[in-house]
Coordinates of C-alpha atoms and ligand atoms in Angstrom, one line a residue:
M1 CA 0.3 0.0 -0.2
T2 CA 1.5 3.3 -1.0
P3 CA 1.9 5.8 2.0
L4 CA -0.2 8.7 1.6
A5 CA 2.8 11.0 1.9
R6 CA 1.7 14.6 0.8
S7 CA 5.3 15.1 -0.6
S8 CA 5.3 12.4 -2.8
L9 CA 1.3 12.8 -3.7
P10 CA 0.6 15.9 -2.9
T11 CA -2.9 17.5 -4.6
V12 CA -4.3 13.2 -4.9
A13 CA -3.5 12.9 -1.2
E14 CA -5.5 16.2 -0.1
A15 CA -8.4 15.4 -2.4
F16 CA -8.8 11.9 -1.4
L17 CA -8.6 12.9 2.0
R18 CA -10.9 15.6 1.9
S19 CA -13.8 13.6 -0.2
L20 CA -14.4 10.7 2.3
P21 CA -17.6 11.7 4.3
K22 CA -16.6 12.3 8.0
A23 CA -18.1 12.8 11.8
E24 CA -16.2 15.2 13.9
L25 CA -17.0 14.1 17.1
H26 CA -14.8 16.5 19.4
I27 CA -15.0 19.6 18.6
H28 CA -15.4 22.5 21.8
I29 CA -17.8 25.2 20.1
E30 CA -15.9 27.9 21.9
G31 CA -12.4 26.4 20.7
A32 CA -13.8 27.4 17.1
L33 CA -13.8 31.1 18.2
E34 CA -11.5 32.5 15.6
P35 CA -9.1 35.7 17.2
G36 CA -10.9 37.9 14.4
A37 CA -14.1 37.0 15.6
L38 CA -13.1 37.5 19.1
F39 CA -12.2 40.8 18.5
E40 CA -15.5 41.9 16.7
M41 CA -17.7 40.3 19.3
A42 CA -15.8 42.1 22.0
R43 CA -16.5 45.3 20.1
R44 CA -19.9 44.6 19.4
N45 CA -20.6 44.0 23.4
G46 CA -18.5 46.8 24.4
I47 CA -15.9 44.1 26.1
D48 CA -12.5 45.5 26.5
L49 CA -9.6 43.0 25.8
P50 CA -6.3 42.9 27.5
Y51 CA -4.7 42.4 23.9
A52 CA -4.1 45.4 21.8
S53 CA -4.8 43.5 18.1
V54 CA -5.7 39.7 16.7
E55 CA -1.9 39.3 16.6
A56 CA -0.7 40.1 20.1
L57 CA -3.8 37.4 20.7
R58 CA -2.4 35.1 18.8
A59 CA 0.7 35.3 20.3
A60 CA -0.6 34.4 23.5
Y61 CA -1.5 31.1 22.4
A62 CA 2.1 29.5 23.2
F63 CA 0.4 26.4 25.6
T64 CA 2.7 24.0 27.8
D65 CA 0.0 22.2 28.9
L66 CA -3.3 21.8 29.3
Q67 CA -4.3 24.1 32.0
S68 CA -2.0 27.0 30.1
F69 CA -4.8 26.5 27.2
L70 CA -7.9 26.4 29.1
D71 CA -6.7 29.8 31.1
I72 CA -6.7 31.4 27.8
Y73 CA -10.1 29.6 26.4
Y74 CA -12.2 30.7 29.3
A75 CA -11.3 34.1 29.1
G76 CA -11.5 34.2 25.1
A77 CA -15.5 32.6 25.9
A78 CA -16.2 35.5 27.5
V79 CA -16.8 37.7 24.6
L80 CA -20.1 35.3 23.9
R81 CA -22.8 37.5 25.5
T82 CA -26.4 36.9 23.1
E83 CA -27.5 34.1 21.3
V84 CA -26.7 35.4 17.9
D85 CA -22.8 35.4 19.1
F86 CA -23.5 31.9 19.9
F87 CA -24.8 31.4 16.5
D88 CA -22.3 33.1 14.9
L89 CA -19.4 31.1 16.4
A90 CA -21.4 27.8 15.4
M91 CA -22.4 29.0 11.8
A92 CA -18.2 30.0 11.4
Y93 CA -17.1 26.3 12.2
F94 CA -19.8 24.5 10.2
E95 CA -18.8 26.4 6.9
R96 CA -15.1 25.3 7.7
A97 CA -16.3 21.8 8.5
A98 CA -18.3 21.4 5.2
A99 CA -15.2 22.2 3.5
D100 CA -13.0 19.6 4.7
G101 CA -15.8 16.9 4.1
V102 CA -17.3 16.7 7.3
V103 CA -20.9 15.0 7.3
R104 CA -22.0 15.2 11.1
A105 CA -20.4 17.1 13.8
E106 CA -21.4 16.7 17.3
L107 CA -20.5 19.7 19.1
F108 CA -19.6 20.1 22.9
F109 CA -20.4 23.4 24.6
D110 CA -19.4 24.1 28.2
P111 CA -22.5 26.0 29.6
Q112 CA -20.7 26.7 33.0
T113 CA -18.4 29.0 31.5
H114 CA -21.2 31.2 30.3
T115 CA -24.1 30.7 32.8
A116 CA -21.1 31.9 35.6
R117 CA -20.9 35.6 33.7
G118 CA -24.7 35.6 33.8
V119 CA -25.6 34.4 30.5
A120 CA -29.0 32.7 30.2
M121 CA -28.4 28.6 29.6
G122 CA -31.4 29.6 27.2
T123 CA -29.3 32.4 25.1
V124 CA -26.5 29.4 25.0
I125 CA -28.6 26.5 23.6
E126 CA -30.7 28.2 21.5
G127 CA -28.5 29.9 19.6
L128 CA -26.2 27.0 19.1
A129 CA -29.5 24.7 18.3
R130 CA -30.2 27.3 15.6
A131 CA -26.9 27.0 14.1
C132 CA -27.2 22.9 13.8
R133 CA -30.5 23.2 12.4
E134 CA -28.9 25.8 9.8
A135 CA -26.0 23.7 9.0
G136 CA -28.5 21.0 7.9
A137 CA -30.0 23.2 5.3
R138 CA -26.9 25.3 4.4
H139 CA -24.3 22.6 4.4
G140 CA -26.1 19.2 4.3
I141 CA -24.0 18.4 7.9
S142 CA -26.2 16.8 10.5
A143 CA -25.4 18.3 14.1
D144 CA -26.1 17.9 17.4
L145 CA -24.8 19.1 21.1
I146 CA -23.3 17.5 23.8
L147 CA -23.6 19.3 26.9
C148 CA -19.7 19.3 29.0
F149 CA -19.5 19.6 32.5
L150 CA -16.5 21.4 34.0
R151 CA -14.6 19.0 36.1
H152 CA -13.0 21.3 38.0
L153 CA -16.0 22.1 39.4
S154 CA -18.1 20.3 42.0
E155 CA -20.4 17.5 41.1
E156 CA -23.3 19.9 42.9
E157 CA -22.6 22.5 40.5
A158 CA -22.7 19.8 37.2
F159 CA -26.2 18.9 38.8
Q160 CA -27.4 22.2 38.9
T161 CA -26.1 22.8 35.2
L162 CA -27.7 19.6 34.0
E163 CA -31.2 21.1 36.1
Q164 CA -31.2 24.5 34.1
A165 CA -30.4 22.6 30.8
L166 CA -33.8 20.3 31.4
P167 CA -36.5 23.0 29.8
Y168 CA -34.0 22.7 26.7
R169 CA -33.4 18.9 26.8
G170 CA -34.5 18.2 23.6
R171 CA -31.6 20.6 22.0
F172 CA -28.9 18.4 23.1
I173 CA -28.2 14.5 22.8
G174 CA -25.7 14.1 25.5
V175 CA -23.3 15.1 28.3
G176 CA -19.5 15.2 28.6
L177 CA -16.9 15.8 30.9
D178 CA -14.2 17.9 29.9
S179 CA -11.5 21.1 31.7
S180 CA -8.7 20.3 33.8
E181 CA -8.2 16.5 34.0
R182 CA -5.6 16.0 36.3
G183 CA -6.8 15.8 40.2
H184 CA -10.5 15.3 38.9
P185 CA -11.1 11.7 38.5
P186 CA -14.3 10.7 36.4
E187 CA -15.5 9.2 39.6
K188 CA -16.5 12.9 41.3
F189 CA -19.2 12.8 38.4
A190 CA -20.5 9.5 39.1
R191 CA -24.2 10.5 40.4
V192 CA -24.9 13.3 38.0
F193 CA -23.8 11.3 34.8
A194 CA -26.1 8.4 36.3
R195 CA -28.8 10.8 36.2
A196 CA -27.8 11.6 32.4
G197 CA -28.5 8.0 31.7
E198 CA -31.8 8.2 33.4
L199 CA -32.6 11.0 30.9
G200 CA -31.5 8.8 28.1
L201 CA -28.8 11.3 27.3
H202 CA -25.7 10.0 25.8
R203 CA -22.4 9.8 27.9
V204 CA -18.8 10.8 26.9
A205 CA -16.0 11.6 28.7
H206 CA -12.4 13.1 28.4
A207 CA -10.0 10.5 29.8
G208 CA -6.2 9.8 29.3
E209 CA -5.0 13.0 27.5
E210 CA -3.2 14.0 30.5
G211 CA -4.7 11.5 33.0
P212 CA -3.4 8.0 33.6
P213 CA -4.8 5.0 32.1
A214 CA -7.4 4.4 35.3
Y215 CA -9.0 7.3 34.8
I216 CA -10.5 6.0 31.1
E217 CA -11.1 2.7 32.8
S218 CA -13.4 4.6 35.4
A219 CA -14.8 6.7 32.7
L220 CA -16.2 3.4 31.5
D221 CA -16.9 1.4 34.4
V222 CA -18.4 4.6 36.8
L223 CA -19.6 7.0 34.1
R224 CA -20.6 4.1 31.4
A225 CA -18.9 6.5 29.2
E226 CA -19.8 5.5 25.5
R227 CA -16.8 7.1 24.1
I228 CA -13.8 8.0 25.1
D229 CA -12.4 11.7 24.4
H230 CA -8.6 11.6 23.6
G231 CA -7.6 8.1 25.2
V232 CA -4.2 7.9 24.1
R233 CA -2.5 7.3 27.0
C234 CA -4.4 3.9 26.9
T235 CA -1.2 2.6 25.2
E236 CA 0.6 2.7 28.7
S237 CA -1.9 -0.5 30.1
P238 CA -1.9 -3.8 27.8
D239 CA -4.4 -5.1 29.5
L240 CA -6.7 -1.7 28.8
V241 CA -5.5 -1.4 25.2
R242 CA -7.1 -5.1 24.9
R243 CA -10.0 -4.3 26.8
L244 CA -11.2 -1.0 24.5
A245 CA -10.3 -3.0 21.3
A246 CA -12.4 -5.9 22.3
A247 CA -15.4 -3.7 23.4
G248 CA -14.7 -1.2 20.0
T249 CA -14.8 1.6 22.0
P250 CA -14.4 4.9 20.1
L251 CA -11.4 7.2 21.1
T252 CA -12.0 10.7 19.6
V253 CA -8.3 11.3 19.2
C254 CA -7.1 15.0 18.6
P255 CA -3.5 15.2 16.7
L256 CA -2.8 19.0 16.4
S257 CA -4.5 19.6 20.3
N258 CA -2.0 16.6 21.8
V259 CA 1.1 18.7 19.8
K260 CA -0.2 22.1 20.9
L261 CA -0.8 21.0 24.6
C262 CA 2.8 19.0 25.0
V263 CA 1.2 15.4 25.3
F264 CA 3.4 14.3 22.3
P265 CA 6.5 16.3 20.9
D266 CA 5.5 16.5 17.3
L267 CA 2.8 14.9 15.1
A268 CA 5.8 12.3 14.0
S269 CA 5.9 10.9 17.7
H270 CA 2.0 10.5 18.0
N271 CA 0.9 7.2 18.9
L272 CA -1.8 6.9 16.1
P273 CA -0.3 4.1 14.4
A274 CA -0.2 2.0 17.5
L275 CA -3.4 2.8 18.2
L276 CA -4.7 1.8 14.7
A277 CA -2.4 -1.5 14.7
A278 CA -4.0 -2.7 18.0
G279 CA -7.4 -2.2 16.6
L280 CA -8.8 0.6 18.5
K281 CA -12.2 2.4 17.2
V282 CA -9.9 5.9 16.5
N283 CA -11.1 8.7 14.6
L284 CA -9.6 11.9 13.8
N285 CA -11.2 15.2 15.5
S286 CA -10.0 18.8 16.0
D287 CA -10.7 19.5 19.5
D288 CA -10.1 23.4 19.7
P289 CA -9.6 24.2 16.3
A290 CA -9.1 28.0 16.3
Y291 CA -6.4 27.6 19.2
F292 CA -4.5 24.4 17.9
G293 CA -3.7 25.1 14.8
G294 CA -6.4 23.5 12.4
Y295 CA -9.7 22.2 11.5
L296 CA -10.5 18.3 10.6
L297 CA -9.0 18.1 7.5
D298 CA -5.6 19.8 8.9
N299 CA -5.4 17.1 11.7
W300 CA -5.6 14.8 8.6
L301 CA -3.4 16.2 6.5
G302 CA -0.5 16.4 9.3
C303 CA -1.0 12.9 10.6
F304 CA -0.7 11.6 6.9
E305 CA 2.5 13.8 6.1
A306 CA 4.0 12.8 9.4
L307 CA 3.2 9.3 9.8
P308 CA 3.3 6.2 7.8
L309 CA -0.2 5.9 7.1
T310 CA -2.2 4.6 4.3
R311 CA -5.1 5.2 2.1
A312 CA -6.5 2.0 4.1
D313 CA -6.1 3.8 7.4
A314 CA -8.2 6.6 5.8
V315 CA -10.8 5.0 5.2
T316 CA -10.6 3.6 8.6
L317 CA -10.4 6.3 10.1
A318 CA -13.3 7.7 8.6
R319 CA -15.2 4.7 8.9
N320 CA -15.2 4.7 12.8
S321 CA -15.7 8.4 12.8
L322 CA -19.1 7.7 11.4
E323 CA -19.8 4.3 13.0
A324 CA -19.0 6.5 16.4
S325 CA -21.3 8.9 16.0
F326 CA -24.8 9.1 17.6
A327 CA -26.5 10.2 14.6
P328 CA -29.7 7.8 13.3
A329 CA -28.9 4.5 12.1
A330 CA -30.2 5.2 8.8
E331 CA -28.4 8.1 8.3
R332 CA -24.9 6.2 9.4
Q333 CA -25.8 4.1 6.5
A334 CA -25.9 6.3 4.3
W335 CA -22.8 8.1 5.1
L336 CA -21.2 4.6 5.4
A337 CA -22.6 3.3 1.5
Q338 CA -21.2 7.4 0.4
L339 CA -17.8 6.1 2.1
D340 CA -17.7 2.9 0.2
M341 CA -18.1 4.9 -3.1
A342 CA -15.3 7.4 -2.0
A343 CA -13.0 5.1 -0.7
T344 CA -13.3 3.0 -4.2
G345 CA -13.2 6.0 -6.5
R346 CA -16.8 5.6 -8.3
Ligands
HPA401 N1 -9.2 18.6 27.3 C1 -10.1 19.2 28.1 N2 -11.2 20.2 28.4 C2 -10.9 20.7 27.3 C3 -10.4 20.9 26.3 C4 -9.3 19.8 26.3 O1 -8.8 19.1 25.5 N3 -10.6 21.4 25.2 C5 -11.7 22.3 25.6 N4 -11.9 21.8 27.3
ZN402 ZN1 -11.5 18.1 24.5

């Protein structure tokens, strides 16, 4: 099988990767806030920024770990005030995603970042949900929302957040767990995830990005997570790798994020080939594209340039993403048929 190195097959490889229908399952919509849009929203909402220019803001995007990123990410999200801000943010993302071959997007959002500043839950959810509907009409993208609890806050606060979101229960399909991982194990949120399960919500959790393999195990055992977000540290435990492979648990891997947050020194050192070789259901995602240097296809291109990945791997990654999505089975089947046609050039 010919490796898809961009240097040897520049346009063919890129066109092929772009053409594959993909699901993006790990994208924090607040992390799609581009510096230009951030300045524009600050201006229209009368907010003073501690940066003189877009360039000065971009220069601050030099992260050493997850926390150094989160500090800047939460500060940036403070310009989002109105329903239109949330709508515009998500529509800008969908436009980029459509160009990358995304047919399905499941957007994480962090309501506590906004409600703590006095923004109403309805403002956040209605703005994002309207954009999800518009994504179908404008770009043919099927989209849904996943409400994330901030794990550096208490479980009680997570319960209050879930309660505030219940009037909008029909506008989101699941719950997730994000923010500072170290020192905040999944067990902390056992009861609120159980409640979410009773409400018929899907459950996913960040685990094994900076935290140990044990956090992946407790996300599965205690939170009953259906997918693990990141999960790259699973390779430190051969038993866990075997378990994830046997169960077919999807891992939503974010290569450019991992490099920017110093989980791996560079893309060439990423363990994506090892994850694939172990038979894990890995898919690729952008995480926080405005902060980490690229959208979904940038992650694909970066990996296919830096790592020994094949055309068959590309099809596997796309298939994994579609199969791991929470879209209705009929939609998934249609995309998988589309993938088979793109893969065979028909
Ligand atoms: N990890 C944890 N929390 C986050 C991330 C991430 O990569 N991005 C936004 N919130
Ligand atoms: Zn994430």
